[in-house]
Amino acid sequence: MTEPEKSKEPQGTKGWSTGTKALVGIVVLILVLATLAVFTLTVVVMGSLTGSSLPYMTNYRVTLPDGEPVTIGNSRILVASYDNELFCDVDGTKEKLVVGQQRVIGPGHAKVTVMGLPVIETDFQITLTYLGSTGKNANFDMSVKTSTQVPEMVIRHIIPSSMNAQPV
């Protein structure tokens, strides 16, 4: 190939432009930071309120496995159902519930951090309404009241996967 033929190559085959490289670099940086944020998300639950009201509420339909302890926040819950009655033990306090009866868990205070930095602090209270049992599960409507609006991803971090929480 002669010298004049080499100079006729299209410009696009030589590599990416500086603007394209910068854009790809920014996208990669955002993806890395988002991945770090998801994997370093921690929720610390403390047992006391700071005295604020709880105007925000999220509702879920949940199931608690019969006879298996479940931890929500820092509360340990154990249920045993029979017909339309439920024996509920929350942090050592035992109570018998019938269909339609409520059990309040909490109140508490949660601090959410991402990459070690505090992002959200909120007071919360959880209310379970017993709906009856199916098979080896006790069914509940659960409302989570918070003092600040909290993303669902954070609330789901507090609710264990064994509860099969479905937004209502």
PDB file of C-alpha atoms in Angstrom:
ATOM      1  CA  MET A   1       0.000   0.000   0.000  1.00  0.00           C
ATOM      2  CA  THR A   2       1.404   3.385  -0.908  1.00  0.00           C
ATOM      3  CA  GLU A   3       1.574   6.420   1.379  1.00  0.00           C
ATOM      4  CA  PRO A   4      -1.440   8.252  -0.145  1.00  0.00           C
ATOM      5  CA  GLU A   5      -3.637   5.136   0.246  1.00  0.00           C
ATOM      6  CA  LYS A   6      -2.911   4.945   4.012  1.00  0.00           C
ATOM      7  CA  SER A   7      -4.155   8.472   4.624  1.00  0.00           C
ATOM      8  CA  LYS A   8      -7.531   7.588   3.078  1.00  0.00           C
ATOM      9  CA  GLU A   9      -8.538   5.319   6.073  1.00  0.00           C
ATOM     10  CA  PRO A  10     -11.733   6.451   7.787  1.00  0.00           C
ATOM     11  CA  GLN A  11     -11.137   8.485  10.963  1.00  0.00           C
ATOM     12  CA  GLY A  12     -13.566   6.332  13.056  1.00  0.00           C
ATOM     13  CA  THR A  13     -11.346   3.260  13.020  1.00  0.00           C
ATOM     14  CA  LYS A  14      -8.499   4.877  14.989  1.00  0.00           C
ATOM     15  CA  GLY A  15     -10.243   4.804  18.447  1.00  0.00           C
ATOM     16  CA  TRP A  16     -12.724   6.563  20.688  1.00  0.00           C
ATOM     17  CA  SER A  17     -12.835  10.314  20.942  1.00  0.00           C
ATOM     18  CA  THR A  18     -11.989  12.038  24.233  1.00  0.00           C
ATOM     19  CA  GLY A  19     -15.676  12.874  24.819  1.00  0.00           C
ATOM     20  CA  THR A  20     -16.731   9.242  24.376  1.00  0.00           C
ATOM     21  CA  LYS A  21     -13.987   8.043  26.728  1.00  0.00           C
ATOM     22  CA  ALA A  22     -15.072  10.579  29.369  1.00  0.00           C
ATOM     23  CA  LEU A  23     -18.743   9.552  29.040  1.00  0.00           C
ATOM     24  CA  VAL A  24     -17.900   5.842  29.369  1.00  0.00           C
ATOM     25  CA  GLY A  25     -15.694   6.638  32.391  1.00  0.00           C
ATOM     26  CA  ILE A  26     -18.511   8.558  34.093  1.00  0.00           C
ATOM     27  CA  VAL A  27     -21.011   5.749  33.456  1.00  0.00           C
ATOM     28  CA  VAL A  28     -18.580   3.154  34.855  1.00  0.00           C
ATOM     29  CA  LEU A  29     -17.938   5.345  37.937  1.00  0.00           C
ATOM     30  CA  ILE A  30     -21.689   5.716  38.559  1.00  0.00           C
ATOM     31  CA  LEU A  31     -22.205   1.955  38.249  1.00  0.00           C
ATOM     32  CA  VAL A  32     -19.360   1.224  40.674  1.00  0.00           C
ATOM     33  CA  LEU A  33     -20.677   3.754  43.229  1.00  0.00           C
ATOM     34  CA  ALA A  34     -24.246   2.412  42.925  1.00  0.00           C
ATOM     35  CA  THR A  35     -23.012  -1.160  43.437  1.00  0.00           C
ATOM     36  CA  LEU A  36     -20.980  -0.100  46.488  1.00  0.00           C
ATOM     37  CA  ALA A  37     -23.992   1.753  47.892  1.00  0.00           C
ATOM     38  CA  VAL A  38     -26.241  -1.305  47.590  1.00  0.00           C
ATOM     39  CA  PHE A  39     -23.691  -3.674  49.142  1.00  0.00           C
ATOM     40  CA  THR A  40     -22.753  -1.311  51.993  1.00  0.00           C
ATOM     41  CA  LEU A  41     -26.321  -0.380  52.962  1.00  0.00           C
ATOM     42  CA  THR A  42     -26.744  -1.031  56.673  1.00  0.00           C
ATOM     43  CA  VAL A  43     -29.689  -0.399  58.965  1.00  0.00           C
ATOM     44  CA  VAL A  44     -29.073  -0.150  62.700  1.00  0.00           C
ATOM     45  CA  VAL A  45     -32.197  -0.383  64.857  1.00  0.00           C
ATOM     46  CA  MET A  46     -32.259   1.115  68.319  1.00  0.00           C
ATOM     47  CA  GLY A  47     -35.069   0.688  70.811  1.00  0.00           C
ATOM     48  CA  SER A  48     -36.006   4.283  71.545  1.00  0.00           C
ATOM     49  CA  LEU A  49     -37.976   7.006  69.798  1.00  0.00           C
ATOM     50  CA  THR A  50     -36.793  10.584  69.513  1.00  0.00           C
ATOM     51  CA  GLY A  51     -40.346  11.803  70.149  1.00  0.00           C
ATOM     52  CA  SER A  52     -41.476  12.626  66.617  1.00  0.00           C
ATOM     53  CA  SER A  53     -44.803  11.735  65.013  1.00  0.00           C
ATOM     54  CA  LEU A  54     -45.145   8.893  62.487  1.00  0.00           C
ATOM     55  CA  PRO A  55     -47.010  10.385  59.472  1.00  0.00           C
ATOM     56  CA  TYR A  56     -45.679   8.037  56.747  1.00  0.00           C
ATOM     57  CA  MET A  57     -47.071   4.529  56.342  1.00  0.00           C
ATOM     58  CA  THR A  58     -46.320   1.569  54.074  1.00  0.00           C
ATOM     59  CA  ASN A  59     -48.529  -1.555  54.052  1.00  0.00           C
ATOM     60  CA  TYR A  60     -47.573  -5.148  53.300  1.00  0.00           C
ATOM     61  CA  ARG A  61     -49.207  -8.563  53.308  1.00  0.00           C
ATOM     62  CA  VAL A  62     -46.804 -10.897  55.135  1.00  0.00           C
ATOM     63  CA  THR A  63     -46.632 -14.465  56.354  1.00  0.00           C
ATOM     64  CA  LEU A  64     -44.829 -15.663  59.453  1.00  0.00           C
ATOM     65  CA  PRO A  65     -43.710 -19.283  59.487  1.00  0.00           C
ATOM     66  CA  ASP A  66     -45.481 -21.212  62.250  1.00  0.00           C
ATOM     67  CA  GLY A  67     -43.078 -22.175  65.050  1.00  0.00           C
ATOM     68  CA  GLU A  68     -40.000 -20.485  63.517  1.00  0.00           C
ATOM     69  CA  PRO A  69     -38.535 -17.304  65.045  1.00  0.00           C
ATOM     70  CA  VAL A  70     -38.338 -14.240  62.790  1.00  0.00           C
ATOM     71  CA  THR A  71     -36.500 -10.993  63.511  1.00  0.00           C
ATOM     72  CA  ILE A  72     -37.921  -7.657  62.355  1.00  0.00           C
ATOM     73  CA  GLY A  73     -35.613  -4.777  63.175  1.00  0.00           C
ATOM     74  CA  ASN A  74     -34.365  -5.882  66.559  1.00  0.00           C
ATOM     75  CA  SER A  75     -37.590  -7.640  67.677  1.00  0.00           C
ATOM     76  CA  ARG A  76     -37.758 -11.441  67.764  1.00  0.00           C
ATOM     77  CA  ILE A  77     -41.198 -12.848  66.874  1.00  0.00           C
ATOM     78  CA  LEU A  78     -42.433 -16.416  67.274  1.00  0.00           C
ATOM     79  CA  VAL A  79     -45.980 -17.459  66.324  1.00  0.00           C
ATOM     80  CA  ALA A  80     -48.005 -20.644  66.730  1.00  0.00           C
ATOM     81  CA  SER A  81     -51.457 -20.747  65.145  1.00  0.00           C
ATOM     82  CA  TYR A  82     -54.410 -23.020  65.744  1.00  0.00           C
ATOM     83  CA  ASP A  83     -57.730 -22.560  63.896  1.00  0.00           C
ATOM     84  CA  ASN A  84     -58.495 -18.825  64.082  1.00  0.00           C
ATOM     85  CA  GLU A  85     -56.262 -18.164  67.087  1.00  0.00           C
ATOM     86  CA  LEU A  86     -52.602 -17.293  67.238  1.00  0.00           C
ATOM     87  CA  PHE A  87     -50.150 -17.407  70.100  1.00  0.00           C
ATOM     88  CA  CYS A  88     -47.586 -14.672  69.542  1.00  0.00           C
ATOM     89  CA  ASP A  89     -44.326 -14.123  71.432  1.00  0.00           C
ATOM     90  CA  VAL A  90     -42.626 -10.788  70.715  1.00  0.00           C
ATOM     91  CA  ASP A  91     -39.384 -10.298  72.648  1.00  0.00           C
ATOM     92  CA  GLY A  92     -40.633 -12.527  75.458  1.00  0.00           C
ATOM     93  CA  THR A  93     -44.081 -10.910  75.758  1.00  0.00           C
ATOM     94  CA  LYS A  94     -46.710 -13.547  74.967  1.00  0.00           C
ATOM     95  CA  GLU A  95     -50.167 -12.738  73.679  1.00  0.00           C
ATOM     96  CA  LYS A  96     -53.105 -14.626  72.175  1.00  0.00           C
ATOM     97  CA  LEU A  97     -54.599 -13.080  69.029  1.00  0.00           C
ATOM     98  CA  VAL A  98     -57.791 -13.815  67.109  1.00  0.00           C
ATOM     99  CA  VAL A  99     -58.501 -12.961  63.480  1.00  0.00           C
ATOM    100  CA  GLY A 100     -58.649  -9.182  63.059  1.00  0.00           C
ATOM    101  CA  GLN A 101     -56.714  -8.389  66.239  1.00  0.00           C
ATOM    102  CA  GLN A 102     -53.601  -6.197  66.096  1.00  0.00           C
ATOM    103  CA  ARG A 103     -50.172  -6.480  67.701  1.00  0.00           C
ATOM    104  CA  VAL A 104     -47.889  -3.425  67.829  1.00  0.00           C
ATOM    105  CA  ILE A 105     -44.138  -3.997  67.557  1.00  0.00           C
ATOM    106  CA  GLY A 106     -41.745  -1.267  68.507  1.00  0.00           C
ATOM    107  CA  PRO A 107     -41.548   1.647  68.533  1.00  0.00           C
ATOM    108  CA  GLY A 108     -37.932   2.049  67.548  1.00  0.00           C
ATOM    109  CA  HIS A 109     -35.379   4.247  65.857  1.00  0.00           C
ATOM    110  CA  ALA A 110     -33.449   3.252  62.725  1.00  0.00           C
ATOM    111  CA  LYS A 111     -30.273   4.739  61.299  1.00  0.00           C
ATOM    112  CA  VAL A 112     -29.421   3.959  57.664  1.00  0.00           C
ATOM    113  CA  THR A 113     -25.836   4.254  56.436  1.00  0.00           C
ATOM    114  CA  VAL A 114     -24.343   3.825  52.980  1.00  0.00           C
ATOM    115  CA  MET A 115     -20.588   3.388  52.625  1.00  0.00           C
ATOM    116  CA  GLY A 116     -20.342   4.254  56.326  1.00  0.00           C
ATOM    117  CA  LEU A 117     -22.060   7.621  55.921  1.00  0.00           C
ATOM    118  CA  PRO A 118     -25.427   8.305  57.641  1.00  0.00           C
ATOM    119  CA  VAL A 119     -28.172   8.804  55.056  1.00  0.00           C
ATOM    120  CA  ILE A 120     -31.522   8.528  56.872  1.00  0.00           C
ATOM    121  CA  GLU A 121     -32.620   8.439  60.494  1.00  0.00           C
ATOM    122  CA  THR A 122     -36.236   7.663  61.304  1.00  0.00           C
ATOM    123  CA  ASP A 123     -38.502   6.590  64.110  1.00  0.00           C
ATOM    124  CA  PHE A 124     -40.782   3.670  63.279  1.00  0.00           C
ATOM    125  CA  GLN A 125     -43.543   1.450  64.576  1.00  0.00           C
ATOM    126  CA  ILE A 126     -44.815  -1.817  63.090  1.00  0.00           C
ATOM    127  CA  THR A 127     -48.403  -3.009  63.485  1.00  0.00           C
ATOM    128  CA  LEU A 128     -49.405  -6.578  62.582  1.00  0.00           C
ATOM    129  CA  THR A 129     -53.083  -7.455  62.026  1.00  0.00           C
ATOM    130  CA  TYR A 130     -53.754 -11.204  62.190  1.00  0.00           C
ATOM    131  CA  LEU A 131     -55.691 -12.517  59.159  1.00  0.00           C
ATOM    132  CA  GLY A 132     -55.694 -16.256  59.920  1.00  0.00           C
ATOM    133  CA  SER A 133     -53.469 -19.149  58.971  1.00  0.00           C
ATOM    134  CA  THR A 134     -52.886 -21.179  55.831  1.00  0.00           C
ATOM    135  CA  GLY A 135     -50.839 -24.333  56.014  1.00  0.00           C
ATOM    136  CA  LYS A 136     -47.757 -23.684  58.122  1.00  0.00           C
ATOM    137  CA  ASN A 137     -47.937 -19.889  57.912  1.00  0.00           C
ATOM    138  CA  ALA A 138     -49.738 -17.185  59.850  1.00  0.00           C
ATOM    139  CA  ASN A 139     -50.992 -14.385  57.576  1.00  0.00           C
ATOM    140  CA  PHE A 140     -50.856 -10.718  58.557  1.00  0.00           C
ATOM    141  CA  ASP A 141     -51.405  -7.241  57.222  1.00  0.00           C
ATOM    142  CA  MET A 142     -48.383  -5.252  58.341  1.00  0.00           C
ATOM    143  CA  SER A 143     -48.151  -1.475  58.455  1.00  0.00           C
ATOM    144  CA  VAL A 144     -44.823   0.263  58.946  1.00  0.00           C
ATOM    145  CA  LYS A 145     -45.175   3.848  60.188  1.00  0.00           C
ATOM    146  CA  THR A 146     -42.131   6.128  59.989  1.00  0.00           C
ATOM    147  CA  SER A 147     -41.285   9.696  60.992  1.00  0.00           C
ATOM    148  CA  THR A 148     -39.592  10.397  57.637  1.00  0.00           C
ATOM    149  CA  GLN A 149     -40.303   9.042  54.197  1.00  0.00           C
ATOM    150  CA  VAL A 150     -38.110   5.978  53.718  1.00  0.00           C
ATOM    151  CA  PRO A 151     -37.417   4.218  50.388  1.00  0.00           C
ATOM    152  CA  GLU A 152     -38.991   0.770  50.151  1.00  0.00           C
ATOM    153  CA  MET A 153     -35.536  -0.755  49.594  1.00  0.00           C
ATOM    154  CA  VAL A 154     -34.593   0.307  53.132  1.00  0.00           C
ATOM    155  CA  ILE A 155     -37.814  -1.059  54.670  1.00  0.00           C
ATOM    156  CA  ARG A 156     -37.277  -4.356  52.835  1.00  0.00           C
ATOM    157  CA  HIS A 157     -33.801  -4.481  54.411  1.00  0.00           C
ATOM    158  CA  ILE A 158     -35.479  -4.636  57.843  1.00  0.00           C
ATOM    159  CA  ILE A 159     -38.127  -7.212  56.830  1.00  0.00           C
ATOM    160  CA  PRO A 160     -36.661 -10.733  56.553  1.00  0.00           C
ATOM    161  CA  SER A 161     -37.204 -12.608  53.288  1.00  0.00           C
ATOM    162  CA  SER A 162     -38.868 -15.489  55.179  1.00  0.00           C
ATOM    163  CA  MET A 163     -41.883 -13.187  55.716  1.00  0.00           C
ATOM    164  CA  ASN A 164     -42.661 -13.020  51.962  1.00  0.00           C
ATOM    165  CA  ALA A 165     -43.643  -9.334  52.237  1.00  0.00           C
ATOM    166  CA  GLN A 166     -45.838  -8.109  49.367  1.00  0.00           C
ATOM    167  CA  PRO A 167     -46.751  -4.400  49.132  1.00  0.00           C
ATOM    168  CA  VAL A 168     -50.479  -3.757  49.437  1.00  0.00           C
TER     169      VAL A 168
END
